[in-house]
Tab-separated table of C-alpha atoms in Angstrom:
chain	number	residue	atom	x	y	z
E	1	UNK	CA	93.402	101.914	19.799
E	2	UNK	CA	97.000	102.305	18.750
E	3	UNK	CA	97.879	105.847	16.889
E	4	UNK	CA	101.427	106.051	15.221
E	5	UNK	CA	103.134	108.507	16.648
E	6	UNK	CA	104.497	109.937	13.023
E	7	UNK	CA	100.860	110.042	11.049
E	8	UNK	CA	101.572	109.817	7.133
E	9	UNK	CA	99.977	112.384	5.319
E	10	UNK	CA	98.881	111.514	1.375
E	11	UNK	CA	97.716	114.093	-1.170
E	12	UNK	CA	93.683	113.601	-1.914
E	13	UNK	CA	92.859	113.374	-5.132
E	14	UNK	CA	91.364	117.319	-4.438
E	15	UNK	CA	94.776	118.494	-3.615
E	16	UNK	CA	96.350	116.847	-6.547
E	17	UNK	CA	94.134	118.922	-8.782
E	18	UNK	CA	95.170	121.949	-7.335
E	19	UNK	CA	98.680	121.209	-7.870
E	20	UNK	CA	97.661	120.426	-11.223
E	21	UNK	CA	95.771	123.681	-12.053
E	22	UNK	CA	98.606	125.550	-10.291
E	23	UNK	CA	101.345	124.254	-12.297
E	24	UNK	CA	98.846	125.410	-15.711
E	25	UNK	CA	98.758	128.468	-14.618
E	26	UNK	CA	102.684	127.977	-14.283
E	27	UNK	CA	102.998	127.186	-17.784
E	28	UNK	CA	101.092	130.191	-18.531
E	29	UNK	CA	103.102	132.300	-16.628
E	30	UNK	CA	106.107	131.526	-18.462
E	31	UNK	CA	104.146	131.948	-22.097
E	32	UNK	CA	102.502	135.322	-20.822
E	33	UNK	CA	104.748	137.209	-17.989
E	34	UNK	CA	102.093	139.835	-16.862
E	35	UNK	CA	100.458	136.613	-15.311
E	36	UNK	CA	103.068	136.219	-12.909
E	37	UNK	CA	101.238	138.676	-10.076
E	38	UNK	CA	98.560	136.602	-9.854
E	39	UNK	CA	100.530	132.811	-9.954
E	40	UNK	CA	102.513	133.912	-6.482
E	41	UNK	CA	99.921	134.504	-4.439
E	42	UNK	CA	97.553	131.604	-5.729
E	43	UNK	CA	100.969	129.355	-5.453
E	44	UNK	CA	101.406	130.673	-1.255
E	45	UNK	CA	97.824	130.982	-0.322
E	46	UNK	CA	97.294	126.983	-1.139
E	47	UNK	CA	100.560	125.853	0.119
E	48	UNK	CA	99.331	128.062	3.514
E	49	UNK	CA	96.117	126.237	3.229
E	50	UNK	CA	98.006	122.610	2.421
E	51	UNK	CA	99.666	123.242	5.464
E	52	UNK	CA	97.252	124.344	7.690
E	53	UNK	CA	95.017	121.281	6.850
E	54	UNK	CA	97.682	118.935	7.156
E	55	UNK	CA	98.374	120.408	10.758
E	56	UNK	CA	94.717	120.172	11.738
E	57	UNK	CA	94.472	116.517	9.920
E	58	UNK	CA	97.532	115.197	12.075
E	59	UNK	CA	95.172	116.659	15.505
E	60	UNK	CA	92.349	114.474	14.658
E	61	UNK	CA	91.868	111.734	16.569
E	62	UNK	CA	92.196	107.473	15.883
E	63	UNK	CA	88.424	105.684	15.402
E	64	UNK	CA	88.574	103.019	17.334
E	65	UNK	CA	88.294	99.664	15.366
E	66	UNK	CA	87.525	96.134	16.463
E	67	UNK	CA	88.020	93.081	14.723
E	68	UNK	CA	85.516	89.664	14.165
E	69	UNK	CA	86.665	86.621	11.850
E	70	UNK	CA	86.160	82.936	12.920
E	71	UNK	CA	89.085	81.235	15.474
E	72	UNK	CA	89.680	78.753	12.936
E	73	UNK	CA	88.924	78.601	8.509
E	74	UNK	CA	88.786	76.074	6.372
E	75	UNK	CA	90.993	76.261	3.167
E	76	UNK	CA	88.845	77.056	0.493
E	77	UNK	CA	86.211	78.142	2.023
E	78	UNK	CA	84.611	82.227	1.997
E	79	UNK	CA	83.660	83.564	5.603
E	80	UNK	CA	82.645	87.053	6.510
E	81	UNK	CA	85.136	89.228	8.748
E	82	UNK	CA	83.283	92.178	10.245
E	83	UNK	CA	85.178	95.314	11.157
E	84	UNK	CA	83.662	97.576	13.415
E	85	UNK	CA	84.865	101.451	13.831
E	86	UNK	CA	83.982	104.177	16.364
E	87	UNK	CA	84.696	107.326	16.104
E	88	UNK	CA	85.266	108.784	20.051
E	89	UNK	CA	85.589	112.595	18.887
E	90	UNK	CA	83.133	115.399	19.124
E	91	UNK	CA	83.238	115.969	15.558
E	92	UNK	CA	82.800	114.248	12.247
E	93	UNK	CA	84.972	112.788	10.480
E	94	UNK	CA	85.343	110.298	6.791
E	95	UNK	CA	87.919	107.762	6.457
E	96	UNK	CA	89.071	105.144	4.438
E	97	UNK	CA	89.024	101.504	5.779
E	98	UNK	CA	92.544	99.034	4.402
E	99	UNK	CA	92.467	96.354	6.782
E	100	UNK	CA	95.982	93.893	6.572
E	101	UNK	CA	94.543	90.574	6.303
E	102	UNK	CA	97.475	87.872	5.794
E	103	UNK	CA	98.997	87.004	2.109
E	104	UNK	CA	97.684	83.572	2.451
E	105	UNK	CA	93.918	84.644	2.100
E	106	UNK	CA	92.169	86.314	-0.623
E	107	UNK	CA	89.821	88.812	0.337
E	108	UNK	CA	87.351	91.085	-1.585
E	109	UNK	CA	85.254	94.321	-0.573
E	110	UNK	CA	88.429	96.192	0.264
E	111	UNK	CA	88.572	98.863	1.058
E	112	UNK	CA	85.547	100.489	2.181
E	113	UNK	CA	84.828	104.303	2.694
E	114	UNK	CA	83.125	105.417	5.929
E	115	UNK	CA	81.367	108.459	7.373
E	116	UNK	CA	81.160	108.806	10.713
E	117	UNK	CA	79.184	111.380	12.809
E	118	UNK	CA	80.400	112.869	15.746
E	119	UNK	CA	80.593	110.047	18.616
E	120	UNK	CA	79.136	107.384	16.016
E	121	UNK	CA	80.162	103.398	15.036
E	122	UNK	CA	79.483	101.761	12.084
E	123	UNK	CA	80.956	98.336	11.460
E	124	UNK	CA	81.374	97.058	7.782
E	125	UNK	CA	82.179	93.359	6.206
E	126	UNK	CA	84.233	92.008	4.027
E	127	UNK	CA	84.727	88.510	2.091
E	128	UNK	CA	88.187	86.491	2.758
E	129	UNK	CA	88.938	82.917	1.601
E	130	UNK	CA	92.093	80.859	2.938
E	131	UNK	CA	94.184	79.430	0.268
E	132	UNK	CA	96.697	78.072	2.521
E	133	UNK	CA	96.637	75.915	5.470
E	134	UNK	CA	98.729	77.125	8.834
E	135	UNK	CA	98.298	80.356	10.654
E	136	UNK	CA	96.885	83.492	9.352
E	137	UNK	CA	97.774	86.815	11.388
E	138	UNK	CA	95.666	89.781	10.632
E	139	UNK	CA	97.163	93.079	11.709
E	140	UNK	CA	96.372	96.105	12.996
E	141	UNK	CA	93.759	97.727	10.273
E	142	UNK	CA	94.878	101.079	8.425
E	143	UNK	CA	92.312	103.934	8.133
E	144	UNK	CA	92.901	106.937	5.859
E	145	UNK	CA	91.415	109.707	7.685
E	146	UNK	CA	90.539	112.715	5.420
E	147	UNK	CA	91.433	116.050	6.583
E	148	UNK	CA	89.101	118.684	7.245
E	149	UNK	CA	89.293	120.441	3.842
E	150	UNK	CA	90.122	116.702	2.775
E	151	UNK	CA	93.303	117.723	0.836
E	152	UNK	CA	95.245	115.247	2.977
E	153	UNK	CA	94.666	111.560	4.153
E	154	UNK	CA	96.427	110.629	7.483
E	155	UNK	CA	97.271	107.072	7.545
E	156	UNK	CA	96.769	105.328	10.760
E	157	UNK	CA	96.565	102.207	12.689
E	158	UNK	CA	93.688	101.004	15.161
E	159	UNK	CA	92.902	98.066	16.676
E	160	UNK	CA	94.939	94.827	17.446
E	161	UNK	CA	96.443	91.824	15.803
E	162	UNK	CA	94.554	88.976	15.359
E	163	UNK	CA	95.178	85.168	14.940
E	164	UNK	CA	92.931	82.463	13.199
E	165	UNK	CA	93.991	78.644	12.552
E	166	UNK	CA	93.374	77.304	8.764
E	167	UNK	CA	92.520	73.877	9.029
E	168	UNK	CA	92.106	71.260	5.938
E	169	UNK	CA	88.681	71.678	4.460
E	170	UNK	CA	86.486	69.425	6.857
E	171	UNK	CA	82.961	70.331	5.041
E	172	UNK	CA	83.415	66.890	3.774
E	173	UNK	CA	82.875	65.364	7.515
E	174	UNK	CA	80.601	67.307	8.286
E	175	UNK	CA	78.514	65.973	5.234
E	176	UNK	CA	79.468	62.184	6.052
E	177	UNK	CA	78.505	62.735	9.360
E	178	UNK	CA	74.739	64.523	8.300
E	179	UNK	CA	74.259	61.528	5.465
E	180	UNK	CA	75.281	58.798	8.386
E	181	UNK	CA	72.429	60.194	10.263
E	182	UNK	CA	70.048	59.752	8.244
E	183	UNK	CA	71.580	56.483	6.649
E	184	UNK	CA	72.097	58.081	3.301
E	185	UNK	CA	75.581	57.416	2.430
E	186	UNK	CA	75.159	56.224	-0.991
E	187	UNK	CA	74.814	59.947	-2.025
E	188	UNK	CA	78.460	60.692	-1.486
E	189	UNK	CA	79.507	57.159	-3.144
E	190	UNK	CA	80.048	55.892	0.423
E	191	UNK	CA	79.296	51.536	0.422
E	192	UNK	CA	76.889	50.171	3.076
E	193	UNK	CA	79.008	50.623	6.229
E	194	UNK	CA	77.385	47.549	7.008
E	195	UNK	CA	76.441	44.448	6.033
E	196	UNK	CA	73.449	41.783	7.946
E	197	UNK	CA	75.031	38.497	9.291
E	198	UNK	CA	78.159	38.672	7.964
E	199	UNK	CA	81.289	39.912	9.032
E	200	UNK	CA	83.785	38.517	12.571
E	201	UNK	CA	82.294	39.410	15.617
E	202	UNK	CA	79.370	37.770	16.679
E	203	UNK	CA	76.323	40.079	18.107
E	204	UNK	CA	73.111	38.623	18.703
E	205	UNK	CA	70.753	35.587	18.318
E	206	UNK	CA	67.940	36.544	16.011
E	207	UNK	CA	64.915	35.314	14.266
E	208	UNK	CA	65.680	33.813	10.435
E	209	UNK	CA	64.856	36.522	8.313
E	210	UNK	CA	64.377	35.790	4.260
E	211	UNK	CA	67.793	36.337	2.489
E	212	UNK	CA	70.077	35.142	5.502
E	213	UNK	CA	72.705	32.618	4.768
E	214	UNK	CA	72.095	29.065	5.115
E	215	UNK	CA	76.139	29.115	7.121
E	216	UNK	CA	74.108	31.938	9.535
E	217	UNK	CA	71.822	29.720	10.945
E	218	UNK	CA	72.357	28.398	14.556
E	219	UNK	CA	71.151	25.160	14.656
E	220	UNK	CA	71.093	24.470	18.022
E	221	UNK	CA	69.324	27.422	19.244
E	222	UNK	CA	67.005	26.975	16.222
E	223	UNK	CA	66.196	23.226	18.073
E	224	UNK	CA	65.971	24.482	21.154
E	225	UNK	CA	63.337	27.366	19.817
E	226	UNK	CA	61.858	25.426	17.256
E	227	UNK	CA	61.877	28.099	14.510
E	228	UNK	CA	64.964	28.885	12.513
E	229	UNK	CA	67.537	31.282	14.833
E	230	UNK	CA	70.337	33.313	12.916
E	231	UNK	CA	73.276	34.401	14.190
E	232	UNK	CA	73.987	37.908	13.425
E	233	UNK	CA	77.521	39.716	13.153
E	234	UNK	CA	78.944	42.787	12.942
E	235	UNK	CA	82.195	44.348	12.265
E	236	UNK	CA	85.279	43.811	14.625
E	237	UNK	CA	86.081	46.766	16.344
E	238	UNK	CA	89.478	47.926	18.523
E	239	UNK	CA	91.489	47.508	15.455
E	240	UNK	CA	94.636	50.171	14.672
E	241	UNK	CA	94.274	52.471	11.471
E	242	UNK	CA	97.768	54.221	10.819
E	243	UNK	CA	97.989	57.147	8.529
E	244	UNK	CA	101.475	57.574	6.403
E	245	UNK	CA	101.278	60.985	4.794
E	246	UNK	CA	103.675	61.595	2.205
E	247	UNK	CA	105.014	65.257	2.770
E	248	UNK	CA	107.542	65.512	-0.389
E	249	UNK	CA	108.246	67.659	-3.436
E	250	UNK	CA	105.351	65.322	-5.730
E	251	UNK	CA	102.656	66.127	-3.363
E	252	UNK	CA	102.907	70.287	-4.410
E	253	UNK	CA	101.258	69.024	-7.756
E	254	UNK	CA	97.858	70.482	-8.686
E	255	UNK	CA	94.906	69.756	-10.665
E	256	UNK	CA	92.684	72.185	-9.188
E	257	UNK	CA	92.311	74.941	-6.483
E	258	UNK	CA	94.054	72.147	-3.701
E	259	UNK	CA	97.175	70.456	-4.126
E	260	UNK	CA	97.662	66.823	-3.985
E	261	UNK	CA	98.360	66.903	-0.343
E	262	UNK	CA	95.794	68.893	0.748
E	263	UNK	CA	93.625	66.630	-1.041
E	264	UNK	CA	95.534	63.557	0.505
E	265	UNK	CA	94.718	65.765	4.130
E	266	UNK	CA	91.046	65.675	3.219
E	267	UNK	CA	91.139	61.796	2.221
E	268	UNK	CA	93.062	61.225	5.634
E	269	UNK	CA	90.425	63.301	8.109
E	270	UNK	CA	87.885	61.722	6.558
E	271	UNK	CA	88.870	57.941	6.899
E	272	UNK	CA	89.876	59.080	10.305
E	273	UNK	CA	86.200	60.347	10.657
E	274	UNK	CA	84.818	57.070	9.474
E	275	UNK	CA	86.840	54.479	11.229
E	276	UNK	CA	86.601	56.161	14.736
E	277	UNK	CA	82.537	55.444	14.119
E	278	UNK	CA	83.413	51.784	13.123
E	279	UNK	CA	84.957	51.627	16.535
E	280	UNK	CA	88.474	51.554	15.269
E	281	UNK	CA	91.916	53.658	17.024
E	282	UNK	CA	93.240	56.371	14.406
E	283	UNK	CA	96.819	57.639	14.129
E	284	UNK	CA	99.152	59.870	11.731
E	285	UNK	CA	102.243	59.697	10.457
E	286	UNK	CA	104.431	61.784	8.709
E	287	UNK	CA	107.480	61.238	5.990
E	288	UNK	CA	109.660	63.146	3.734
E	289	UNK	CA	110.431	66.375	5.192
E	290	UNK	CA	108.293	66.468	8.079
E	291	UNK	CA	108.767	64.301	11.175
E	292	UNK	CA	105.260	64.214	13.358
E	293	UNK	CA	103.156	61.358	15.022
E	294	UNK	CA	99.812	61.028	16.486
E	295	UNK	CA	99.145	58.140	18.389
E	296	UNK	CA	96.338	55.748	17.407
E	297	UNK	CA	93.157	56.579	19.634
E	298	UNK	CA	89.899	55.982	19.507
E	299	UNK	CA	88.620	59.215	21.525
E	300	UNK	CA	85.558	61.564	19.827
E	301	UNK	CA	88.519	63.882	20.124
E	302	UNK	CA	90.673	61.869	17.622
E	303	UNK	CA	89.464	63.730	14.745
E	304	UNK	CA	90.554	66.839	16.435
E	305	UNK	CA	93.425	65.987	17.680
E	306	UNK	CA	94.932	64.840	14.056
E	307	UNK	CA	93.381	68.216	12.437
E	308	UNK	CA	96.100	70.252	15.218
E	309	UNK	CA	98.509	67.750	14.500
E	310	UNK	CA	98.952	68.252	10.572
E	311	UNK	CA	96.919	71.413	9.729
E	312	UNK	CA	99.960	73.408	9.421
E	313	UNK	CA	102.166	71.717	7.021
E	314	UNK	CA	103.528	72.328	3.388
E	315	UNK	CA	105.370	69.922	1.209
E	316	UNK	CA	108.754	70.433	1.098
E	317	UNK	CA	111.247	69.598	-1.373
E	318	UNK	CA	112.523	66.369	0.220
E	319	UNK	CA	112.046	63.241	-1.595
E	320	UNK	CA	109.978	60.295	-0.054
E	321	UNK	CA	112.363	57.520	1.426
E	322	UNK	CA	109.610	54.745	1.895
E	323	UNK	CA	112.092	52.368	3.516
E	324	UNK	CA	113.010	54.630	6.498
E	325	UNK	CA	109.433	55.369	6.985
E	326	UNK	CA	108.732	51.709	7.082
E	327	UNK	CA	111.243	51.707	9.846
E	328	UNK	CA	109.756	54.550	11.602
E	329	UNK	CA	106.200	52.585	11.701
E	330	UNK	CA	107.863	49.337	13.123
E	331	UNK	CA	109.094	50.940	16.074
E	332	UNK	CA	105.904	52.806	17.259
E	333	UNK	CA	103.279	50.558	15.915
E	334	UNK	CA	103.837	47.024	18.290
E	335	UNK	CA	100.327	45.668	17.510
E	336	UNK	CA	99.233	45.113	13.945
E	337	UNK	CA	97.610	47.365	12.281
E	338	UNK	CA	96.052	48.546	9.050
E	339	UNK	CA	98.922	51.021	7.557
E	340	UNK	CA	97.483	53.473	4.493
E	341	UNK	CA	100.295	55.197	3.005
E	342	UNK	CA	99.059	58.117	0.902
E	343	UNK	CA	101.734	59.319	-1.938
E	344	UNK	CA	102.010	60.483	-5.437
E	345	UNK	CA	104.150	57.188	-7.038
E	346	UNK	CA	106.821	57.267	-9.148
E	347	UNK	CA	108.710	54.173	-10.870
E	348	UNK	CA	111.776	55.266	-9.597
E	349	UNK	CA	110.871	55.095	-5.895
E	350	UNK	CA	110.784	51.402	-6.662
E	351	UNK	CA	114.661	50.438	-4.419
E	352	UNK	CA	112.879	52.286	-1.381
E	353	UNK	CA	109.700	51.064	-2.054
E	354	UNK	CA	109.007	47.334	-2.335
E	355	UNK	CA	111.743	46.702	0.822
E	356	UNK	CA	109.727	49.018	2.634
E	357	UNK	CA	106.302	46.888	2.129
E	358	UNK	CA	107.980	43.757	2.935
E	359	UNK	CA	109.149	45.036	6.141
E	360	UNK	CA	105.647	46.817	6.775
E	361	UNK	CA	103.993	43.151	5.370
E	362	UNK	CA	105.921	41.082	8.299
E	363	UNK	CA	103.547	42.681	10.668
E	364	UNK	CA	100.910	44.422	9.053
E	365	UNK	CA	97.930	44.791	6.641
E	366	UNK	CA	99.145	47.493	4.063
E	367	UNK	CA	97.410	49.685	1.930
E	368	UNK	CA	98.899	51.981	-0.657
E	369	UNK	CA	96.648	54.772	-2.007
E	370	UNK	CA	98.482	56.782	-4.841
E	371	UNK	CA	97.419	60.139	-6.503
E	372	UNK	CA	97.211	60.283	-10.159
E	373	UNK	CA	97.414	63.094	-12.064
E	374	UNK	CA	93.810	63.801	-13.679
E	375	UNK	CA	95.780	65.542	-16.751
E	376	UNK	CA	96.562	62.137	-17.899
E	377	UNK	CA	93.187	60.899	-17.915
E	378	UNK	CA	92.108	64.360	-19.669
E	379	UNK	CA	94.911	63.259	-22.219
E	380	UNK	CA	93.548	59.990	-23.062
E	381	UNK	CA	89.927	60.997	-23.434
E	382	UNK	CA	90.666	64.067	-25.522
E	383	UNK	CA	89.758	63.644	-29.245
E	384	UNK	CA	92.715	62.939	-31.434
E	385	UNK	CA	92.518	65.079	-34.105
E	386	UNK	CA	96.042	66.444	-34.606
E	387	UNK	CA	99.388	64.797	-34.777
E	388	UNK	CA	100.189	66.516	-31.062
E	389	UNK	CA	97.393	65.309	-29.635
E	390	UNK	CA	98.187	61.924	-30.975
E	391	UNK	CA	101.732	62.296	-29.465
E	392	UNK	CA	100.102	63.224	-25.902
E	393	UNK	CA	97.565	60.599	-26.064
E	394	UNK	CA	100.690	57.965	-27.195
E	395	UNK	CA	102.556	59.357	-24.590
E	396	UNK	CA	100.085	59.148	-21.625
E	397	UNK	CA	99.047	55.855	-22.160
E	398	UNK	CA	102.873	54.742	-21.951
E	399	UNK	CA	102.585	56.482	-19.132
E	400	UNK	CA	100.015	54.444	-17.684
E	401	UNK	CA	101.426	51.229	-18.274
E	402	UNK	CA	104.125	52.208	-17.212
E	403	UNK	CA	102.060	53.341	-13.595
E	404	UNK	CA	100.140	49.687	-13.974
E	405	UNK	CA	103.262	47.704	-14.405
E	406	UNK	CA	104.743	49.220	-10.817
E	407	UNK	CA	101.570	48.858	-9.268
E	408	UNK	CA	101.503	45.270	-10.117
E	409	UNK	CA	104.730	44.719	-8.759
E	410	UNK	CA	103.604	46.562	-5.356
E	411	UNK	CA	100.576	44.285	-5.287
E	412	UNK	CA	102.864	40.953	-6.005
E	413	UNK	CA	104.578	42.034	-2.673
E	414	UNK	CA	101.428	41.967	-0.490
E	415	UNK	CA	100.431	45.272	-0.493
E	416	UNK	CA	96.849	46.634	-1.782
E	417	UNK	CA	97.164	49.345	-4.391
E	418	UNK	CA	94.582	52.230	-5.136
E	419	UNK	CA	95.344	55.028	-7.975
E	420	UNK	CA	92.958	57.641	-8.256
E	421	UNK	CA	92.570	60.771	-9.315
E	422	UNK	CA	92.862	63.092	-6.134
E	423	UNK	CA	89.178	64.414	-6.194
E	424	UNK	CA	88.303	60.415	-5.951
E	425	UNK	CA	90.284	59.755	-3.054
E	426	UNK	CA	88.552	60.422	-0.323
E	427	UNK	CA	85.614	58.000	-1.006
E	428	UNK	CA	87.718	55.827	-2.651
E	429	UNK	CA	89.929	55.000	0.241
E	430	UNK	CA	86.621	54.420	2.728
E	431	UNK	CA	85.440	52.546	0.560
E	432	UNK	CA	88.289	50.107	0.356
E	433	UNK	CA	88.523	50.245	4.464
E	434	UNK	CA	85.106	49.186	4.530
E	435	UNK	CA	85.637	46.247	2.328
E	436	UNK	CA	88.652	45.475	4.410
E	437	UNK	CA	86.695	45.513	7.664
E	438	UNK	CA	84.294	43.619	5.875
E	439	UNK	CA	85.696	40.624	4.776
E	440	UNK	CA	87.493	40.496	8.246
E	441	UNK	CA	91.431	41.035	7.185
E	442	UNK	CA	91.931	43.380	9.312
């Protein structure tokens, strides 16, 4: 329990009134003198009384208050926060419950009015829901406590600080992980994550099964067994899956309640999620602005281990220099790997860009997965039906080729392109590493 050791004392709304009927009779007073008698002693016998009940209110004691709200949120996403207060005295008392929840959550069912009995606890809940990623201190609560002829409300403070973690929204691996389960991935837009007798490493000897390649078949063991033998694959595993996550000014953009790099977050722990199952080490990377690396690794803790790695950061206002990053890949990535570099494209970052994919392209397999505003494709499907739209719609759909001509260039230098819409992107870019893993580029 911590009690300030100067309590604030607010007017109630029942003292106000009095004021209010006091300076009436004030008014009347100077309309009608002979009223006078009775204004002075009505004016001293409730500033006595004021007094007197703010002296007794300051004497009362703290409730005790205690706080409950999840060790870690995800951004986005309601939880309850449960706030329970005691009051230790011999008497009863009524208060008024504020508790300081952090700017970077919204909450609502605050604040709450309680009445305690003497030596009684009642605990009461309230809705919060992050909207931004990083650490969210909650301080001590405030509690209005009303005065015993409740003319006054003493402001305290009870209970202690408290500390949660926003992480990136990560209902979306817990789904991928409850449709893998039960082998429903289709649901989500997910491809088969895997594909009979095909793919680069070699996993058993099998009977021929109807539908198996003719290339499948092993001859020799189907000689030796007399019956047709296929040999069955499966995806290579112990690859390297690096993570470039553009942190610059474009990435602040918005389409909905996340911003394009909180979406680009989600699309990251999510590939992350998936590869580690395919067998493959996963690693981040940051650029523009923020300088942080996580090792490849292909640990259960992985997942984890990027979420604590990246939760806490914002765009900034740098620009993206793709070239430097490039750089900064080279020297900690020795072994090839399969580099994603998620971004919001421009045609200007063309003299940073395309040296920065040849450099990546000497050693690696390179994937470049850009965010597209979804006004633009709003723009183009709206009906035209006014000369502005039909300078918007003109003007997007420069835009576009525009987008399409630089993303041909990009893919004439090696790399493989993806522009989506930032809801899209997530399933999008497994997708694509699944085809990759696939046809055995990686």
């Amino acid at each position: 329990m911590k009690i300030g050791a100067l309590p604030r004392l607010v007017p109630s709304k029942r003292l106000l009134l009095a004021a209010a009927a006091l300076f009436a009779l004030a008014v009347a007073v100077a309309v009608v003198p002979g009223l006078q008698p009775l204004w002075l002693p009505l004016a001293a016998a409730l500033a006595v009384v004021a007094l007197a009940d703010a002296a007794a209110g300051a004497r009362l004691p703290t409730p005790e208050l205690a706080r409950r709200v999840p060790a870690s949120l995800a951004l986005g996403v309601s939880v309850e926060v449960t706030l329970r207060v005691a009051n230790t005295s011999g008497s009863a008392m009524r208060c008024e419950v504020y508790d300081h929840h952090p700017p970077t959550v919204e909450s609502e069912g605050l604040p709450q009015r309680l009445a305690l009995g003497a030596r009684e606890w009642r605990e009461l809940r309230y809705q919060i829901r992050p909207v931004a990623r990083g650490e969210a201190r909650f301080e001590p609560a405030e509690l209005r406590i009303d005065s015993p002829l409740r003319m006054w409300q003493i402001k305290r403070r009870s209970g202690e600080a408290t500390v949660t973690l926003v992480f990136p929204n990560f209902r979306a691996l817990a789904r991928y992980t409850l449709l893998a389960t039960d082998n429903r991935l289709s649901q989500i837009g997910v491809l088969q994550v895997r594909r009979r007798g095909e793919g680069m490493e070699f996993h058993q000897l099998r009977e021929y099964r109807q539908g198996d390649s003719q290339r499948a078949i092993d001859w020799k063991a189907t000689s030796r067994a007399g019956k047709l033998i296929s040999r069955e694959y499966e995806d290579e595993k112990d690859q390297r899956v690096l993570l470039v996550i553009d942190c610059g000014r474009r990435m602040q953009s918005k389409d909905d309640d996340l911003s394009h790099f909180d979406h680009a977050l989600n699309a990251a722990l999510l590939l992350a999620h998936v590869a580690l199952r395919q067998g493959d080490a996963v690693g981040v990377i940051t650029m523009a602005g923020e300088q942080r690396f996580c090792a490849p690794r292909k640990s259960v803790a992985a997942v984890n281990a990027i979420l604590k790695r990246v939760y806490d950061i914002e765009p900034t206002l740098a620009m993206p220099d793709y070239h430097l990053a490039a750089q900064e890949v080279m020297l900690r990535m020795r072994r090839r790997a399969l580099v994603i570099v998620l971004t919001n494209l421009r045609d200007e970052d063309d003299d940073t860009l395309l040296p920065a994919l040849k450099l990546l392209r000497s050693k690696h397999l390179v994937v470049l997965a850009s965010l597209r505003e979804a006004i633009i494709g709003r723009a183009l499907s709206a009906r035209v039906n006014s000369f502005d739209r039909a300078v918007t719609h003109a003007a997007a759909a420069d835009y576009l080729a525009l987008r399409e001509r630089s993303f041909r260039r990009i893919g004439a230098a090696g790399a493989i392109c993806l522009d989506v819409e930032p809801e899209r992107l997530a399933i999008a870019l497994v997708n694509r590493y699944l085809d990759l893993k696939r046809s055995g580029r990686l």
